[in-house]
PDB file of C-alpha atoms in Angstrom:
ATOM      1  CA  UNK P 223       4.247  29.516   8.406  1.00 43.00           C
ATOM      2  CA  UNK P 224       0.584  29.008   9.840  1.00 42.00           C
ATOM      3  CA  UNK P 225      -1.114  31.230  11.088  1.00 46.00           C
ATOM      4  CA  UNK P 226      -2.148  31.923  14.694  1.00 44.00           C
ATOM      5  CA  UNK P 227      -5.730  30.596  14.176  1.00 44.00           C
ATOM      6  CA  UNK P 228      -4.113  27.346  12.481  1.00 42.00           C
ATOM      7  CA  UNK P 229      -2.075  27.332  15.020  1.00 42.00           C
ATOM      8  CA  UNK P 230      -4.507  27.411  18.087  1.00 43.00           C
ATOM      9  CA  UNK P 231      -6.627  24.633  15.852  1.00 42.00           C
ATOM     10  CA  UNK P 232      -3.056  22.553  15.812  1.00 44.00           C
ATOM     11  CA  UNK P 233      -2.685  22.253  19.887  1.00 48.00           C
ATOM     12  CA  UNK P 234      -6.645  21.711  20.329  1.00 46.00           C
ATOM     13  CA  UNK P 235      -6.599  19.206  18.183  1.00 44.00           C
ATOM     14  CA  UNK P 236      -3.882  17.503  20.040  1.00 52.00           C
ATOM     15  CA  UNK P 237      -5.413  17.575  23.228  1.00 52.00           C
ATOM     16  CA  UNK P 238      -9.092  16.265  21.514  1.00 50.00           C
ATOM     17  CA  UNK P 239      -6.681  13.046  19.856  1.00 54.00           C
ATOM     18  CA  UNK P 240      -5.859  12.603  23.210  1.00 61.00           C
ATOM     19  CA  UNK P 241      -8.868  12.366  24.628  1.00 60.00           C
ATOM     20  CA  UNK P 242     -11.136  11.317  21.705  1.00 61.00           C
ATOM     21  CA  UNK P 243      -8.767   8.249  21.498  1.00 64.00           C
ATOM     22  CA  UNK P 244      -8.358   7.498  25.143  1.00 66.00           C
ATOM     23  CA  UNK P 245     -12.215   7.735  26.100  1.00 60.00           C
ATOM     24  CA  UNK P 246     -12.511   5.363  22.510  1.00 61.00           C
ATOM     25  CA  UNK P 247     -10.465   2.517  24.007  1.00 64.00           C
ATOM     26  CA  UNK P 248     -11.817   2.971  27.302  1.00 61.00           C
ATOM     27  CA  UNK P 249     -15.212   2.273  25.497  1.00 60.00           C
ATOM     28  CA  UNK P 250     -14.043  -0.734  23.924  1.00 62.00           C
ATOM     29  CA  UNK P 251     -13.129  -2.430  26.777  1.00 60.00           C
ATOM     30  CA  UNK P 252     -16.380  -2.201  28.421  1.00 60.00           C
ATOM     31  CA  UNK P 253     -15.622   0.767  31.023  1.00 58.00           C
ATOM     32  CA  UNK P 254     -17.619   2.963  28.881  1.00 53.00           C
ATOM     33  CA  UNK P 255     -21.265   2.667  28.859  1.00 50.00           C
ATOM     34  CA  UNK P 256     -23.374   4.923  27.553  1.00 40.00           C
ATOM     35  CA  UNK P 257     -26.496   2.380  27.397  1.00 45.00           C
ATOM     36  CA  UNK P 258     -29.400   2.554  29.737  1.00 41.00           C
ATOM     37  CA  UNK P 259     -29.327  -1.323  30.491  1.00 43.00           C
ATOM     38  CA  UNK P 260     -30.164  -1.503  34.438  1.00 38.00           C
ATOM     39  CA  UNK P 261     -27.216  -3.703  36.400  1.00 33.00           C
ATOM     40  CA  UNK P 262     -27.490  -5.980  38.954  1.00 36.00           C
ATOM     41  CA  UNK P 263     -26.097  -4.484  42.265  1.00 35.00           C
ATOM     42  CA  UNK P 264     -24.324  -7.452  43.022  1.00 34.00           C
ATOM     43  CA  UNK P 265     -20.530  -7.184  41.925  1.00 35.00           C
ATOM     44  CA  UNK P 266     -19.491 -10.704  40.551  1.00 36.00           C
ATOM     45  CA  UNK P 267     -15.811 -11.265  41.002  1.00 35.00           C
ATOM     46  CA  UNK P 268     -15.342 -14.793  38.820  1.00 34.00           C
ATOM     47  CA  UNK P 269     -11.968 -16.450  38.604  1.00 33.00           C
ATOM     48  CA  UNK P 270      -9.650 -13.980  36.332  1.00 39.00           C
ATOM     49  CA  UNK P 271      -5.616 -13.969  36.310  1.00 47.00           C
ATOM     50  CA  UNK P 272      -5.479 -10.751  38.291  1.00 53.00           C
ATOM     51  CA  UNK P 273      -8.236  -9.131  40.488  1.00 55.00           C
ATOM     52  CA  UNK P 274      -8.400  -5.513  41.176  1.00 60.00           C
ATOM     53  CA  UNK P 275      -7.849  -3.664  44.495  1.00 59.00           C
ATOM     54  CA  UNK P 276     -10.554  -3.427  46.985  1.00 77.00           C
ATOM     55  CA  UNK P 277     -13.883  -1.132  45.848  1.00 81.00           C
ATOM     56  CA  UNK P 278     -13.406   0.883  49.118  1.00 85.00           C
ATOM     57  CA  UNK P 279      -9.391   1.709  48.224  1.00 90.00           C
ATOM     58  CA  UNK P 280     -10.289   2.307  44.823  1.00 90.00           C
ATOM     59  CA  UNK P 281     -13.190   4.791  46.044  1.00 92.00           C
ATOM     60  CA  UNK P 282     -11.144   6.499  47.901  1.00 92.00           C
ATOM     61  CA  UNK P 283      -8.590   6.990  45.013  1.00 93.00           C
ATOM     62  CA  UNK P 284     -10.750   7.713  41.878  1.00 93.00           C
ATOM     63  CA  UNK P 285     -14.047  10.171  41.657  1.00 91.00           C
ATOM     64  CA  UNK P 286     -16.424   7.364  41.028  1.00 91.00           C
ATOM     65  CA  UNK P 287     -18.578   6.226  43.673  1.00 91.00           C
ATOM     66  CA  UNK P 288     -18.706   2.068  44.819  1.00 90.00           C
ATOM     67  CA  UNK P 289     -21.644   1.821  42.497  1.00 90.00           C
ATOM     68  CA  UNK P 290     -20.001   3.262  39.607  1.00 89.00           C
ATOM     69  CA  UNK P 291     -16.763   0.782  39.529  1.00 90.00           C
ATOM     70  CA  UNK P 292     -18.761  -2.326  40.488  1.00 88.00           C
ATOM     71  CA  UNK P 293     -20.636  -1.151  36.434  1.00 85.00           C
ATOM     72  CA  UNK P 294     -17.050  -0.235  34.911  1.00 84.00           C
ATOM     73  CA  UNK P 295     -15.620  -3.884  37.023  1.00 85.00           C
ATOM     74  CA  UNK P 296     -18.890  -5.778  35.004  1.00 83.00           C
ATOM     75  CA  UNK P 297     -17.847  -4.007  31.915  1.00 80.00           C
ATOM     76  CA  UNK P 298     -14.312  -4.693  32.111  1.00 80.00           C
ATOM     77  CA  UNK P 299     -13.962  -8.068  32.951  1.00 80.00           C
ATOM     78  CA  UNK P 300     -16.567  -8.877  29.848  1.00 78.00           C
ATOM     79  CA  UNK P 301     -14.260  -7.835  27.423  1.00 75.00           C
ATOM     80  CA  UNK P 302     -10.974  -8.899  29.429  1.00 79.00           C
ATOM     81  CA  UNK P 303     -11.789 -11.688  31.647  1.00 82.00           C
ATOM     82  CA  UNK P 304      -8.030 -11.873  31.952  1.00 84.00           C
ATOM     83  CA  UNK P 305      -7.824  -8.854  33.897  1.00 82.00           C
ATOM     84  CA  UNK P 306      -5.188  -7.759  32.242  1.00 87.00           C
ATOM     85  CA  UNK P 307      -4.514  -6.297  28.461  1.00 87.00           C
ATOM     86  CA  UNK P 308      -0.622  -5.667  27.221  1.00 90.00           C
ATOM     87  CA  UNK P 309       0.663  -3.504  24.131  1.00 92.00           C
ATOM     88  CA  UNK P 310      -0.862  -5.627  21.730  1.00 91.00           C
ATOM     89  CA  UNK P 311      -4.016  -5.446  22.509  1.00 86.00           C
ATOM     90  CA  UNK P 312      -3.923  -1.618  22.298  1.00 84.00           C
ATOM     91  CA  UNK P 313      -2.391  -2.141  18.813  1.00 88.00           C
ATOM     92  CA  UNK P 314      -4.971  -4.601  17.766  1.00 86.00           C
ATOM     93  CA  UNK P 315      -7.840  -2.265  19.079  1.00 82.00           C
ATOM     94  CA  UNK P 316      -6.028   1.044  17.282  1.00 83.00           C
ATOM     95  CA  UNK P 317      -6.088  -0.808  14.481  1.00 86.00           C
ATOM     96  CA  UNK P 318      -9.389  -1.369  14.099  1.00 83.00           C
ATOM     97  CA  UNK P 319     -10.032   2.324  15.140  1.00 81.00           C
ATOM     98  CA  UNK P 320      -8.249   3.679  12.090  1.00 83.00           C
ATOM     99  CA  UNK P 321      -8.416   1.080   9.705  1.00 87.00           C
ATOM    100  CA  UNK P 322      -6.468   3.838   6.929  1.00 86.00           C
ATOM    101  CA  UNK P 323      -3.476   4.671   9.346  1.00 89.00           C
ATOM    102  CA  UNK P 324      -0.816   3.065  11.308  1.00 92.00           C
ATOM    103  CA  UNK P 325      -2.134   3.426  14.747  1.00 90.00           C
ATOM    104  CA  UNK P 326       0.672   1.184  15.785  1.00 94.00           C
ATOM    105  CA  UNK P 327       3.173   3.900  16.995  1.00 95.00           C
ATOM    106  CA  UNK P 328       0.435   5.838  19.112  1.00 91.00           C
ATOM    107  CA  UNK P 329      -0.619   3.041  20.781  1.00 91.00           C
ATOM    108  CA  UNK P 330       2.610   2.070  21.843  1.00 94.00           C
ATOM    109  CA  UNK P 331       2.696   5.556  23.570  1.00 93.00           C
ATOM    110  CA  UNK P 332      -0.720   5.255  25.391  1.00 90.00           C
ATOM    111  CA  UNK P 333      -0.090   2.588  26.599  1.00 91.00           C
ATOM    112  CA  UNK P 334       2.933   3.483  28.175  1.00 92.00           C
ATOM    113  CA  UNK P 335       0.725   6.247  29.832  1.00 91.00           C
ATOM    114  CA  UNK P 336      -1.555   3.582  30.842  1.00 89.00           C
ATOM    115  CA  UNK P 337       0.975   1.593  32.114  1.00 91.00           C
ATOM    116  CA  UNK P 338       2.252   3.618  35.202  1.00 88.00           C
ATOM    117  CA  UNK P 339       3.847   0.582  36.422  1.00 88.00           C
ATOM    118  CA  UNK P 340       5.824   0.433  33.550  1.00 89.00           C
ATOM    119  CA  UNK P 341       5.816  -3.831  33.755  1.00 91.00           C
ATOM    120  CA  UNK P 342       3.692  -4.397  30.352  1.00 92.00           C
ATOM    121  CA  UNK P 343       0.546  -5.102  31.364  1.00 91.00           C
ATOM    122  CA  UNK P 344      -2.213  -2.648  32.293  1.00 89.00           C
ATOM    123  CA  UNK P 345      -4.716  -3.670  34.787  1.00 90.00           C
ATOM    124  CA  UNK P 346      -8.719  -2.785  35.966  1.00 88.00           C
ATOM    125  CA  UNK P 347      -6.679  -0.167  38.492  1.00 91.00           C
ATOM    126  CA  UNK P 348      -4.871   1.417  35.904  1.00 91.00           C
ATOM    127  CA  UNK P 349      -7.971   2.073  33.400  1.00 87.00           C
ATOM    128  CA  UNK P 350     -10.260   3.410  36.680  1.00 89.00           C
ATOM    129  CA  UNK P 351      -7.076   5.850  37.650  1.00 91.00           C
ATOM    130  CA  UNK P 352      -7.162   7.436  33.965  1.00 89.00           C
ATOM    131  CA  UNK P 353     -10.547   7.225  33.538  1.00 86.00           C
ATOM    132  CA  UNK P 354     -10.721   9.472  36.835  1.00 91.00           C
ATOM    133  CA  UNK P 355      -8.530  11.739  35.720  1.00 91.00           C
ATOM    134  CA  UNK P 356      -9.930  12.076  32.107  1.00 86.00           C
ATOM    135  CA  UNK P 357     -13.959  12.657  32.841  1.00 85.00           C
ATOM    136  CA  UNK P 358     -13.395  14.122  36.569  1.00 90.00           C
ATOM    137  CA  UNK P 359     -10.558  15.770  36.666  1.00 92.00           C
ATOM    138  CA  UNK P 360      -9.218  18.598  37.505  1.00 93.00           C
ATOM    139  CA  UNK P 361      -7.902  20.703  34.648  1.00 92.00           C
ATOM    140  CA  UNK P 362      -4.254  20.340  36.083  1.00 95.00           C
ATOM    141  CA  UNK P 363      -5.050  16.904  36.557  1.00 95.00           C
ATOM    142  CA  UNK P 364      -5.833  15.996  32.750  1.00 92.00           C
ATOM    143  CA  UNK P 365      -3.252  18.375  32.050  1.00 93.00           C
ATOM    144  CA  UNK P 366      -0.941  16.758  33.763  1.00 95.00           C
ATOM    145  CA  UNK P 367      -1.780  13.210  32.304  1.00 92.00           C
ATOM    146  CA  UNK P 368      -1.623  14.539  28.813  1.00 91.00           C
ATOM    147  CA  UNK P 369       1.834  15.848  29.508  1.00 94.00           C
ATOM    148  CA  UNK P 370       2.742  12.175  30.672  1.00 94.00           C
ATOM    149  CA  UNK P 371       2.023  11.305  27.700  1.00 91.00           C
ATOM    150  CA  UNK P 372       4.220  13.384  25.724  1.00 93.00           C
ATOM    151  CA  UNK P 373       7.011  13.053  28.011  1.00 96.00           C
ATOM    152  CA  UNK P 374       8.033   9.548  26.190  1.00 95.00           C
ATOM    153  CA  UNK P 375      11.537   9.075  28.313  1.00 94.00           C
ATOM    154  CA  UNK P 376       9.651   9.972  31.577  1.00 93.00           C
ATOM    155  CA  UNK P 377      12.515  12.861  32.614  1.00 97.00           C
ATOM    156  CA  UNK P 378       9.798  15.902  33.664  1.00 97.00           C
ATOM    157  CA  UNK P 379      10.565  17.445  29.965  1.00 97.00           C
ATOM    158  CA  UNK P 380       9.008  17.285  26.385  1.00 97.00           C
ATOM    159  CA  UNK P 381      11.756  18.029  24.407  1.00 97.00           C
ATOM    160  CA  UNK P 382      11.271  18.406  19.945  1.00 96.00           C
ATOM    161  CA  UNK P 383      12.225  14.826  19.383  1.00 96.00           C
ATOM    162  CA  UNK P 384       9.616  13.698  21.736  1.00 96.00           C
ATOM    163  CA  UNK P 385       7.208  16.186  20.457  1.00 93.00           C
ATOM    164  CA  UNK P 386       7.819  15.235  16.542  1.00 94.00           C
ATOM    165  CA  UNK P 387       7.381  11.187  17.457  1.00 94.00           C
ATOM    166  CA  UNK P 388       4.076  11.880  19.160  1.00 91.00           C
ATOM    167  CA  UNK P 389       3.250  13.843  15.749  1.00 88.00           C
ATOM    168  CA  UNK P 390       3.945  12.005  13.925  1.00 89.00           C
ATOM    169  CA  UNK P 391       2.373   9.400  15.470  1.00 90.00           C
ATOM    170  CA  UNK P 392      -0.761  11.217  15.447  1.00 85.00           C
ATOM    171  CA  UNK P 393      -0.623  11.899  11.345  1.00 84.00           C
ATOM    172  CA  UNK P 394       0.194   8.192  11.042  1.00 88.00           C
ATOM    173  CA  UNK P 395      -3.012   6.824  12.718  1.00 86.00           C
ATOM    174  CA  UNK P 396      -4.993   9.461  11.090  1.00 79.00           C
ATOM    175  CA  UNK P 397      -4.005   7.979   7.441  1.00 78.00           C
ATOM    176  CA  UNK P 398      -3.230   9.196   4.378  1.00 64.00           C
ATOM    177  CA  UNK P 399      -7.171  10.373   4.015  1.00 59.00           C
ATOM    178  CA  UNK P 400      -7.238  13.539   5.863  1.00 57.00           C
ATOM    179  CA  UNK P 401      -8.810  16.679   4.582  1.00 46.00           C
ATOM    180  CA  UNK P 402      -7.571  19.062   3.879  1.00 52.00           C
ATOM    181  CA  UNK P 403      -4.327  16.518   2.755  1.00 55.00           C
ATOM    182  CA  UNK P 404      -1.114  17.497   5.234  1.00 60.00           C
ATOM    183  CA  UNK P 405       2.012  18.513   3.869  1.00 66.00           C
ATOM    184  CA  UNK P 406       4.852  16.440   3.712  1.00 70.00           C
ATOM    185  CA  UNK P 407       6.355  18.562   6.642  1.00 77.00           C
ATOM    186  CA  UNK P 408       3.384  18.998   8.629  1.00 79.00           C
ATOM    187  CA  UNK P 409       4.727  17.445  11.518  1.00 83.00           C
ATOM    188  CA  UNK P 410       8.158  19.443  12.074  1.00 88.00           C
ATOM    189  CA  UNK P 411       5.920  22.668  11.194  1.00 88.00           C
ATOM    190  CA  UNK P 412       3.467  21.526  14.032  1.00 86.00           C
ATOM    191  CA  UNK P 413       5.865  20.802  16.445  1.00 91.00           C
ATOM    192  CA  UNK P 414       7.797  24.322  16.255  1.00 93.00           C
ATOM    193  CA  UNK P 415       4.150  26.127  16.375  1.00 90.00           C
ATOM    194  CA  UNK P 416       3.951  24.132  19.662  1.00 91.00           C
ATOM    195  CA  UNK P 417       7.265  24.951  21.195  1.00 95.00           C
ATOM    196  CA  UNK P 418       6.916  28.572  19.658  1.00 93.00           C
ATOM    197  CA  UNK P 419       3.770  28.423  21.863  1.00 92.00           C
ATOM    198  CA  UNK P 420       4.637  26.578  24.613  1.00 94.00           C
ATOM    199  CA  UNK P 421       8.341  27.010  25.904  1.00 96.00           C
ATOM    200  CA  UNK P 422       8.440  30.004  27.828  1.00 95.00           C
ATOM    201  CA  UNK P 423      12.112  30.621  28.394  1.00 97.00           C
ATOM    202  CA  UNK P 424      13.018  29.322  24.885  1.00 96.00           C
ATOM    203  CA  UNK P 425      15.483  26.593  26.337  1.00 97.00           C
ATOM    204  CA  UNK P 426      14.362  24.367  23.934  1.00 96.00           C
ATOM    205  CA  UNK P 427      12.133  21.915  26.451  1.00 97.00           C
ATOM    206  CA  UNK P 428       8.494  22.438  28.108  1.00 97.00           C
ATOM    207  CA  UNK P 429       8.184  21.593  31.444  1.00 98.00           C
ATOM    208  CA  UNK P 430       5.264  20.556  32.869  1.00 97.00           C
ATOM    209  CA  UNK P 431       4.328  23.903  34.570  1.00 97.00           C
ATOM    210  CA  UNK P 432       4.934  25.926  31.355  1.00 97.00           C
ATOM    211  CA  UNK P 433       2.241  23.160  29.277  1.00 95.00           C
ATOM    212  CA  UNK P 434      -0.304  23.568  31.952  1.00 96.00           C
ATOM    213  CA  UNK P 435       0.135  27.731  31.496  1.00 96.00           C
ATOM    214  CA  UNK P 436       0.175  27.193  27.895  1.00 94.00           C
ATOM    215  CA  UNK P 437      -2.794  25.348  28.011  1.00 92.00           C
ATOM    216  CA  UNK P 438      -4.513  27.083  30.346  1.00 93.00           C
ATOM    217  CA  UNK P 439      -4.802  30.447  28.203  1.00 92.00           C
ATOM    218  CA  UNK P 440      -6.161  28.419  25.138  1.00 88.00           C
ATOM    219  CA  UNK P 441      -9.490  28.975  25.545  1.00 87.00           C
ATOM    220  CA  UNK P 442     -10.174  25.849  22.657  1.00 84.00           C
ATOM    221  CA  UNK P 443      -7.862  23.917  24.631  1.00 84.00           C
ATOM    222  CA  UNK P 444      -9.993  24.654  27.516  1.00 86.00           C
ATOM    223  CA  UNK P 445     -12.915  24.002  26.388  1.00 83.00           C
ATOM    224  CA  UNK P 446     -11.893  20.719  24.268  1.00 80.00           C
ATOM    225  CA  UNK P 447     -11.153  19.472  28.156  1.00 79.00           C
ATOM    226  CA  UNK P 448     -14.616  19.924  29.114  1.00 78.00           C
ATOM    227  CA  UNK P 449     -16.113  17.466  25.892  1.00 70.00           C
ATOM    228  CA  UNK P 450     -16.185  14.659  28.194  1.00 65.00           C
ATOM    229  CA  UNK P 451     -17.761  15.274  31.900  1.00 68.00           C
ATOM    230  CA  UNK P 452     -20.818  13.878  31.015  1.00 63.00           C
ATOM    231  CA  UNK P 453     -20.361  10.897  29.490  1.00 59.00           C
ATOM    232  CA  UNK P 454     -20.950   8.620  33.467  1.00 58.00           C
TER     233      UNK P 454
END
């Protein structure tokens, strides 16, 4: 069995795949920009197949100011003048992210995250709402959004099966070139150090207030939330 440091590394680094990989594809589509380039204040809304909400709504929804989504709008529709992007898209992306893994699984769970519409396509709206949460949220907040995306059947519960697919997912799109090299049972061992850690009352599920506890005495975890606040 690990030991409690290797353990504490073990959820930490979930939560940093999380949002190392999340803030990565956010990048790629343009809502990311970390350049100094000056643009124009004028927001250009060309012909596309679907065109966000209103700046104003989506002010008063995200923590990003009118000027800030009229940048992440300009970056967006570069890279998807669609206004749209569906599973494959994340797969194709993932891919290309971890060209010695199969990213293919983990993607397929993101974007279900991503997707809160759950109708297969995930729009400007949807990226701004997690891109919110992710650099200006609250801790429960990214908490809470991380937790969604464990929860694969969407029932308020991570049970072990759910936990051991996201796992394994995660070892997958890493590759077979990690150091040190993972065992073959890696995952199961990882996901009974979580629910060791994480379910309370030992009735074999986390719920979402027992991750957020969990979580929230994990000092790495913690601090692994707060990589990201300054990158807008």
């Amino acid at each position: 069995m690990w030991t409690e440091g290797e353990s504490e590394g073990l959820q930490t680094l979930g939560i940093v795949v999380v949002l190392c990989s999340s803030l990565k594809l956010l990048h790629y589509l343009g809502l990311i920009d970390l350049s100094d380039d000056k643009i124009e204040d004028e927001l250009e809304m060309t012909t596309v197949c679907h065109r966000p909400e209103g700046l104003e709504q989506l002010e008063a929804q995200t923590n990003f100011t009118k000027r800030e989504l009229q940048v992440l709008y300009r970056g967006f529709k570069n890279e998807c003048p669609s206004g749209v992007v569906n599973e494959e898209t994340f797969k194709q992306i993932y891919a290309q992210f971890f060209p010695h893994g199969d990213a293919s699984m983990y993607a397929h769970y993101l974007f279900n995250a991503f997707d809160t519409a759950q109708n297969g396509s995930v729009k400007f709206e949807d990226f701004v709402m997690a891109l919110s949460i992710l650099l200006r949220g609250t801790v429960h907040e990214k908490l809470r959004w991380t937790f969604n995306l464990y929860d694969i059947n969407k029932d308020g519960y991570i049970n072990k099966e759910e936990m051991m697919d996201i796992v394994k997912a995660i070892y997958d799109m890493m590759g077979k070139y990690t150091y040190p090299v993972l065992k073959e049972d890696a995952p199961r061992q990882h996901v009974e150090v979580f629910f060791q850690k994480m379910d309370k009352n030992k009735d074999g599920v986390v719920t979402l207030d027992e991750f957020i506890e969990s979580c929230q005495e994990d000092d790495n975890i913690m601090r692994s939330l707060q990589l990201f606040e300054n990158v807008m």
